[in-house]
Coordinates of C-alpha atoms in Angstrom, one line a residue:
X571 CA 87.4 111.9 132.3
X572 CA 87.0 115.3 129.6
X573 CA 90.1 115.7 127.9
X574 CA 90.9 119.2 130.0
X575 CA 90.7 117.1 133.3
X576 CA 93.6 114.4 132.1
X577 CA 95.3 117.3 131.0
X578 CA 95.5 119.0 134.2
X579 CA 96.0 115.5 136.4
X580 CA 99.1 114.4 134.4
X581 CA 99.7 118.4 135.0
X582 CA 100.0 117.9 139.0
X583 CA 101.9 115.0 138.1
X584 CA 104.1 116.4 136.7
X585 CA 104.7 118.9 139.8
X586 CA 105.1 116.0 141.9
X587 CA 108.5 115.2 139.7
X588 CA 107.6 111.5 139.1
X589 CA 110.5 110.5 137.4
X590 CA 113.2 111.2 140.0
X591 CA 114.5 114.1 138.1
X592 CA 115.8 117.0 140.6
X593 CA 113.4 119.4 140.8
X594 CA 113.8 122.6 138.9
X595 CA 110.9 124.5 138.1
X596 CA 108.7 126.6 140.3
X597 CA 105.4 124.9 140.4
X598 CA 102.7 128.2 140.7
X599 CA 102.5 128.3 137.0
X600 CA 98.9 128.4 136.9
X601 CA 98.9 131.4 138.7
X602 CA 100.4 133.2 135.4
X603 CA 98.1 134.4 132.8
X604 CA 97.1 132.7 130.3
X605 CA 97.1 136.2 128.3
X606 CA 100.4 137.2 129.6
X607 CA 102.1 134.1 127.5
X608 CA 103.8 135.3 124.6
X609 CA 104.6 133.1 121.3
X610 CA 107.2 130.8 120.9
X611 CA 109.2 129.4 118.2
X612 CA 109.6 125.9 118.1
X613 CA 112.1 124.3 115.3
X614 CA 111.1 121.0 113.4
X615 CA 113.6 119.4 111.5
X616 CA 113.1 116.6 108.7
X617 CA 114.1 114.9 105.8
X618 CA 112.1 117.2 102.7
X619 CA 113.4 115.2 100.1
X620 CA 114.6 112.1 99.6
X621 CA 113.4 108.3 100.6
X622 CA 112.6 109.6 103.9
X623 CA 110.6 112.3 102.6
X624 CA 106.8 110.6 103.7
X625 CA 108.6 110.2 107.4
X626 CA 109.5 113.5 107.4
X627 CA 105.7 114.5 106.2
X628 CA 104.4 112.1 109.0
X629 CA 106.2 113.7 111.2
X630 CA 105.1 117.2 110.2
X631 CA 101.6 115.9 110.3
X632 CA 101.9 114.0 114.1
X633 CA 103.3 117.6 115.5
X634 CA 100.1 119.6 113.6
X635 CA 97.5 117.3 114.7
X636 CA 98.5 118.4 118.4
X637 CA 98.4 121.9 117.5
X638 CA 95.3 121.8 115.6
X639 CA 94.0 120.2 118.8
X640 CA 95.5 122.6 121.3
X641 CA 94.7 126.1 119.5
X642 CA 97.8 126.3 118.1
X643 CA 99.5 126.3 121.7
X644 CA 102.0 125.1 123.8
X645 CA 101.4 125.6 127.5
X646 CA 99.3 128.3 126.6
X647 CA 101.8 129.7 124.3
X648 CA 100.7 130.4 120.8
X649 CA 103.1 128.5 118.6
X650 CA 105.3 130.0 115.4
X651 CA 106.2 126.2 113.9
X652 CA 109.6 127.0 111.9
X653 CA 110.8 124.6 110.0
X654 CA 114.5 123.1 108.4
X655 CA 115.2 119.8 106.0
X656 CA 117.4 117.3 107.8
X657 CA 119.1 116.5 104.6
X658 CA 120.7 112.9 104.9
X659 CA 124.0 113.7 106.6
X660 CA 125.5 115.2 109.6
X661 CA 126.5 117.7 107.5
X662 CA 123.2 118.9 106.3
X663 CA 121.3 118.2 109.8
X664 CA 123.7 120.5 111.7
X665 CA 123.2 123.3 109.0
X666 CA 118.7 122.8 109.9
X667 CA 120.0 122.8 113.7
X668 CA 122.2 125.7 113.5
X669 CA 119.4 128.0 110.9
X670 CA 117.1 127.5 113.2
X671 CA 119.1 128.5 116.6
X672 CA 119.8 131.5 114.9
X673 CA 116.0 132.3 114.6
X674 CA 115.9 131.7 118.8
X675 CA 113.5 128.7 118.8
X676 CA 113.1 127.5 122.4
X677 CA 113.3 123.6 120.9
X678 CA 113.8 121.7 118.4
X679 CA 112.0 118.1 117.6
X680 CA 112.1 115.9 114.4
X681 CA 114.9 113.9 113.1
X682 CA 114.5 111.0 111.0
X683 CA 117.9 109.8 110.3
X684 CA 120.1 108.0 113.1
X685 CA 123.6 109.6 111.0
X686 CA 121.9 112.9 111.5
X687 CA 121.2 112.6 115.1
X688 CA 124.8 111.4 116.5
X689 CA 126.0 114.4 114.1
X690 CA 123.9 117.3 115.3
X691 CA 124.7 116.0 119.7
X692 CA 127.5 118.1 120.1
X693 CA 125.4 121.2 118.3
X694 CA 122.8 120.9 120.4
X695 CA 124.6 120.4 124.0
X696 CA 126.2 123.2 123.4
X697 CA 123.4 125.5 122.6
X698 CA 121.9 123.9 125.9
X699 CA 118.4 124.2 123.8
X700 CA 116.2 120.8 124.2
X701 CA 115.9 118.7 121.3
X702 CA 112.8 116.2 121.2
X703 CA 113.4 113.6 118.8
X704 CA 110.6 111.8 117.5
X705 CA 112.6 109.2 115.4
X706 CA 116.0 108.5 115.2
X707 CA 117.2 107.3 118.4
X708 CA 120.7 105.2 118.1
X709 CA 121.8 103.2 121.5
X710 CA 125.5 105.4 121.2
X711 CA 123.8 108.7 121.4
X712 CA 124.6 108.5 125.4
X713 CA 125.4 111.1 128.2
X714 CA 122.8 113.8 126.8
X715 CA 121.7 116.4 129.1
X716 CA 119.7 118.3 126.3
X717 CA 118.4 115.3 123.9
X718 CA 115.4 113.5 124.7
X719 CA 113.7 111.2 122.0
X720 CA 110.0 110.3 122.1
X721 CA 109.9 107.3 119.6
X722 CA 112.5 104.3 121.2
X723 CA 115.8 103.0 121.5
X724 CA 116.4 101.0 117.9
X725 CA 118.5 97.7 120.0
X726 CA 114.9 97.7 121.9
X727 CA 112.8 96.3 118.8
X728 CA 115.7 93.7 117.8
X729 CA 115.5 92.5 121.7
X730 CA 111.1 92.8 121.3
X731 CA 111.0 90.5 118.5
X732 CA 114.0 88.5 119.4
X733 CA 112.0 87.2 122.7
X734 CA 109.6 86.3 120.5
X735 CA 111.1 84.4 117.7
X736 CA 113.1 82.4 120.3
X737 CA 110.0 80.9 121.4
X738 CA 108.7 80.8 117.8
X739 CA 111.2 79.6 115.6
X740 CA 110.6 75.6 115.6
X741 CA 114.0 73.5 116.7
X742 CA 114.9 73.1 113.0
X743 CA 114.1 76.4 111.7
X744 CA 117.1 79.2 110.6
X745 CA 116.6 82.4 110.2
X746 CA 118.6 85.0 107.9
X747 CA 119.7 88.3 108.9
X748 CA 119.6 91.3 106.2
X749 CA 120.3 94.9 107.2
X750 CA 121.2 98.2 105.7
X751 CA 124.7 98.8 106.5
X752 CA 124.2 102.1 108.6
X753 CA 124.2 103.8 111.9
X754 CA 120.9 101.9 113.2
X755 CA 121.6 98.4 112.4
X756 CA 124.4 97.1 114.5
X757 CA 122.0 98.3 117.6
X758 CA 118.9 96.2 116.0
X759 CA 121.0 92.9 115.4
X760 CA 122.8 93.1 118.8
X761 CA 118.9 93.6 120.5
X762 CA 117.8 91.1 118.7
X763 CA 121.0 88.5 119.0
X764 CA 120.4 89.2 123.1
X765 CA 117.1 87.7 123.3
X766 CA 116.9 85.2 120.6
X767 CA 120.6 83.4 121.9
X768 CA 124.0 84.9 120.4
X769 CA 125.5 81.7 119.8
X770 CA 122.1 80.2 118.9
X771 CA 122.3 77.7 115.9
X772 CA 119.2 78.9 114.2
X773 CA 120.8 82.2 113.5
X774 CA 122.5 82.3 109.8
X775 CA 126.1 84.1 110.8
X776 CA 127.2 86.3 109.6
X777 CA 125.1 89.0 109.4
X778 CA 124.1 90.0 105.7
X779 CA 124.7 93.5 105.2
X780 CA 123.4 95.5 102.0
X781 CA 124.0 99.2 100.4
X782 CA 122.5 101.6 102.7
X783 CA 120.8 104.0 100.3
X784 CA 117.9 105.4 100.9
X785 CA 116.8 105.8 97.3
X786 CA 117.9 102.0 96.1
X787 CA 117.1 100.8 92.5
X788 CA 115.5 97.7 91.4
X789 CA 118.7 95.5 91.5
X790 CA 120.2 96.3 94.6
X791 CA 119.6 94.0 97.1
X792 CA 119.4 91.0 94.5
X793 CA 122.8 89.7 95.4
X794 CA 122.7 90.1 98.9
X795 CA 119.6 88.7 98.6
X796 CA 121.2 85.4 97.2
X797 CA 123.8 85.4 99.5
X798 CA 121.5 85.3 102.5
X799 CA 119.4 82.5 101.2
X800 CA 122.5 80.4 100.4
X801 CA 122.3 78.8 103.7
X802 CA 118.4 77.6 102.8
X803 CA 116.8 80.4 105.6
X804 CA 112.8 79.1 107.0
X805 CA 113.0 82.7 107.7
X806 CA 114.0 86.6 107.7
X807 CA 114.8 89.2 110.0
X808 CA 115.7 92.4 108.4
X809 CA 115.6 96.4 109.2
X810 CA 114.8 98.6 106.3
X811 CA 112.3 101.9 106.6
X812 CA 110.5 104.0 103.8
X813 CA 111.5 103.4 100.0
X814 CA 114.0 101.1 100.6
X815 CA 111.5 98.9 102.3
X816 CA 109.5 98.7 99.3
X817 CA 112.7 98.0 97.1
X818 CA 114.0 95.7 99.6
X819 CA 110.7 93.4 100.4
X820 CA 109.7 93.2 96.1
X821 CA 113.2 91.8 95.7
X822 CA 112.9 89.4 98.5
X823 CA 109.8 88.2 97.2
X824 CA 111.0 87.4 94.2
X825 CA 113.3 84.4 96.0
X826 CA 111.7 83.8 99.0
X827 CA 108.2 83.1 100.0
X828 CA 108.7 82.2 104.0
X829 CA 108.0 84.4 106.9
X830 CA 109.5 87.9 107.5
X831 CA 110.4 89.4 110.5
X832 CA 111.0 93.2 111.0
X833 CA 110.8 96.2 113.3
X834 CA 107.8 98.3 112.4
X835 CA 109.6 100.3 110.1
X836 CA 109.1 97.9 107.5
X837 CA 105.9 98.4 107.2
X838 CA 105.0 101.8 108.3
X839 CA 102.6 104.6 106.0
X840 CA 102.7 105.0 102.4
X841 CA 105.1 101.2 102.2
X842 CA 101.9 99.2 103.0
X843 CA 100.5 101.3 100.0
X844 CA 103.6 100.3 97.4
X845 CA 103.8 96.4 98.4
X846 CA 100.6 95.0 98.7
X847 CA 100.1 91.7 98.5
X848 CA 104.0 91.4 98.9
X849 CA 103.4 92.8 102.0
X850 CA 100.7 89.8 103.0
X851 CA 102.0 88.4 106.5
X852 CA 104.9 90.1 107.5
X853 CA 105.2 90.4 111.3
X854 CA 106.8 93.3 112.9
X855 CA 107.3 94.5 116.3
X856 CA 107.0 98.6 117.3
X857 CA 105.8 100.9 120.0
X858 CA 103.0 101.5 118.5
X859 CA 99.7 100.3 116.5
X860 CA 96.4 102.3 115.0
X861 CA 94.3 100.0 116.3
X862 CA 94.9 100.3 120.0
X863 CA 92.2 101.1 122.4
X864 CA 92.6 103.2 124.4
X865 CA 91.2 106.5 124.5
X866 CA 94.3 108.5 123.8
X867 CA 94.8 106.8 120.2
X868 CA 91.1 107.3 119.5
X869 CA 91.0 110.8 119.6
X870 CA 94.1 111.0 117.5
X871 CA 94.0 108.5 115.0
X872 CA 90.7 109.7 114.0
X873 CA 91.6 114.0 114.4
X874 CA 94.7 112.4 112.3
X875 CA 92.5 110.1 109.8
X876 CA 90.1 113.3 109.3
X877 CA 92.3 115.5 108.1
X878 CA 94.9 113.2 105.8
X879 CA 92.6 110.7 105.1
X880 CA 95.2 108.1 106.1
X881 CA 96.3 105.7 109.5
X882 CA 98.7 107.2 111.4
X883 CA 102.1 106.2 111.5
X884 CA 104.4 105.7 114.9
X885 CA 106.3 108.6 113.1
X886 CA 103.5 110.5 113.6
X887 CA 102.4 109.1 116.8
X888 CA 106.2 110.1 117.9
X889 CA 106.0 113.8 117.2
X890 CA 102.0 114.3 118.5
X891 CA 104.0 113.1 121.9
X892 CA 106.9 115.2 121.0
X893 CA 104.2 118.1 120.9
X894 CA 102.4 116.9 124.0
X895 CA 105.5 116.5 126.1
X896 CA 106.2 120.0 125.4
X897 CA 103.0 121.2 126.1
X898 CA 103.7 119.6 129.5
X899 CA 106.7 121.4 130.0
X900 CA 106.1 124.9 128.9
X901 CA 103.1 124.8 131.2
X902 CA 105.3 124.1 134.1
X903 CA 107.8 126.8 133.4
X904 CA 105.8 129.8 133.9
X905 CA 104.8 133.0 131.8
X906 CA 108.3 133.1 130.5
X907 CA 110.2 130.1 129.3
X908 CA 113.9 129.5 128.7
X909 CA 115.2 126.7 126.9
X910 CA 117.2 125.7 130.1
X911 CA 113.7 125.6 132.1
X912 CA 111.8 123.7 129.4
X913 CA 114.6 121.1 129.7
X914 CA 114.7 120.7 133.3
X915 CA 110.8 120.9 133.0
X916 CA 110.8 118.0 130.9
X917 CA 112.4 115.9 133.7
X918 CA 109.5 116.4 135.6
X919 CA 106.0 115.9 133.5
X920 CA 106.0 112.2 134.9
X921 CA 103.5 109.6 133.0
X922 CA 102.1 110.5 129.8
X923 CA 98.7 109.9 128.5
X924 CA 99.7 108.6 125.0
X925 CA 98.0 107.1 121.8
X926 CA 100.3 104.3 122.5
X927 CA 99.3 103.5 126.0
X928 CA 101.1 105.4 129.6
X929 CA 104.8 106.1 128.9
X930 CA 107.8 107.8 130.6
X931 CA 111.0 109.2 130.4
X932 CA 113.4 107.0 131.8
X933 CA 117.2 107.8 133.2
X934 CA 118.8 108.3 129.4
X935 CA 115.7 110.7 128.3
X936 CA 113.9 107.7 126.2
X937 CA 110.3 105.9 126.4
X938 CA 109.9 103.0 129.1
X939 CA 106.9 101.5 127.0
X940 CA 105.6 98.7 125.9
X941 CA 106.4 97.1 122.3
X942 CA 103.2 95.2 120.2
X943 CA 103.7 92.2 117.4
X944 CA 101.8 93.5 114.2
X945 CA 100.6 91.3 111.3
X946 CA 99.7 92.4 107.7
X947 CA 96.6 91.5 106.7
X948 CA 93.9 92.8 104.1
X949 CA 91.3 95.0 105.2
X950 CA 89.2 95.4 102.4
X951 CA 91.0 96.3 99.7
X952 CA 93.9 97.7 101.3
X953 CA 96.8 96.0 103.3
X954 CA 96.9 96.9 107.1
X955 CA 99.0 96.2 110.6
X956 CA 96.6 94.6 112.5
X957 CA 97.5 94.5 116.2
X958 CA 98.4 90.7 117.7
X959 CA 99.5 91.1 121.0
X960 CA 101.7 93.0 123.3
X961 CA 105.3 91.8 123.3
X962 CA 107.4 93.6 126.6
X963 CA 107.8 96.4 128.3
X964 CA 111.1 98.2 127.6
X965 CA 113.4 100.9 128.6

């Protein structure tokens, strides 16, 4: 099937309203046309400094790559990408939100950080202009009308690898829990505590929880470290993203030689690059992997690989559906969009087509899709999450 056809069947499936949502939207939008479709301004925010700074570049990238492939268009629209730095606090992300409302984008996208998210809800809700987040996505960010999220919900890939590592983990093994203390890792452990068995004697309670920072020094997980492997762990679970990854998995190797266990995260884009053999054998679990075949991911990863000479990340994976998505949705609301009708438009755009395999929205506006176990391995002379096998379905 060409890549206009799938276009226009998810299209009509997207008329039919597929995911329950009411209906909202006329549906005679292909009788508008295409020259009548003014621009639009769509408002990406991200980290542009910072240890989330390559996220926020993935994410940049992810968005473009749609773009580039799409004439610079969103349902037909030509496309005026403005864009606003998260910063790392609520603070800071509701300064992006509010610079850009007052510039009358008709959606936002991005976010990186989880803090950021639950601090910009309120902003956004009441501007009643969709956001599309392509990253953070905490579990208490609930009873949103305007905020959908492309990426996951972070409890889901504590609960994916969880399943796994109950089956996994031999009768005398213990595993060690280390997490940032922030926003995003109270919904990770409690995922992951669900699956594996709560009360479960091969979990090492209580949780070890570290500084947060997302610009750590060489020192500062060292004691937490030591405190965690007290208790003589076979292995770890932890949660870390970006530099404090890299910080994070050096210092653990420097103690502890077992098996790690992680959401994807861990070892996403430029981290792989800083660890290397450190990296060796770490399994993760995430929505996404760069080796998938299907032929979604294979037009993407290689428009992305083409132009940045580097794998695509689920970051950027994220915001190419964040992009795509809104494609959908435009299209649907005619020559004239409002932010209201893109929002109620995105209730209805049904399946989608995606580098990670079919996903869509479910009830609380995030991804029901499936999760995949990842192993580092070398590929040549560079270190690489090689696909193992699908994990669950979830959301």
């Amino acid at each position: 099937m060409s890549q206009m056809n799938r276009r226009r069947a998810l299209q009509l499936l997207a008329a039919l309203g597929t995911t329950g949502f009411v209906a909202g939207c006329g549906s005679d939008t292909d009788a508008q046309p295409t020259a009548d479709r003014g621009p639009v301004k769509i408002g990406l925010i991200t980290p542009q400094g910072g240890g989330f700074k390559s996220i926020g570049e993935d994410i940049t990238n992810g968005f473009q790559i749609f773009l580039d492939l799409h004439d610079q268009k969103l349902g037909g629209h030509p496309v005026e990408l403005l864009t606003a730095d998260e910063g790392d606090t609520a603070k800071t992300g509701k300064a992006a939100v509010e610079g850009l409302l007052k510039q009358g984008v008709l959606a936002l996208t991005g976010v990186v950080n989880s803090a950021v998210m639950v601090g910009i809800r309120d902003t956004v809700e009441e501007a009643r202009v969709p956001l599309i987040g392509s990253n953070a996505s905490p579990s208490s960010l609930q009873s949103v009308f305007y905020i959908w999220r492309t990426s996951y919900v972070l409890d889901e890939a504590g609960r994916a690898l969880g399943r796994y590592l109950r089956d996994q983990l031999p009768a005398n093994g213990r595993i060690a829990i280390i997490m940032p203390e922030n926003v995003g890792s109270p919904d990770v452990v409690r995922g992951f505590k669900q699956e594996f068995g709560a009360t479960d004697p091969r979990i090492s309670d209580p949780v070890t929880y570290t500084n947060a920072t997302s610009n750590p020094g060489k020192t500062t997980y060292a004691s937490d470290i030591s405190k965690a492997l007290a208790k003589k762990p076979t292995a770890v679970f932890c949660f870390f993203a970006g530099a404090a990854a890299v910080e994070f998995i050096k210092q653990l190797r420097e103690k502890f030689s077992g098996p790690i266990y992680a959401p994807g995260f861990l070892t996403e884009g430029t981290v792989l690059e800083s660890l290397k053999e450190n990296a060796l054998g770490i399994q993760t679990a995430l929505n996404y992997s760069a080796d998938l075949n299907n032929t979604s991911n294979r037009v993407f990863a290689s428009a992305y690989r083409k132009k940045h000479q580097v794998t695509p990340t689920t970051y950027a994976m994220a915001s190419y559906d964040a992009a795509q998505v809104l494609d959908q949705a435009i299209q649907l609301t005619g020559g004239k969009p409002t932010p209201q009708q893109v929002n109620l438009a995105l209730g209805k755009i049904g399946q989608i087509d995606s580098p990670r395999g079919i996903w869509q929205f479910n009830q609380p506006r995030t991804p029901q899709q499936k999760w995949y176990l990842r192993e580092v391995q070398r590929d040549g002379q560079v270190m690489s999450n090689v696909l193992i096998n699908e994990l669950a379905t979830l959301g």
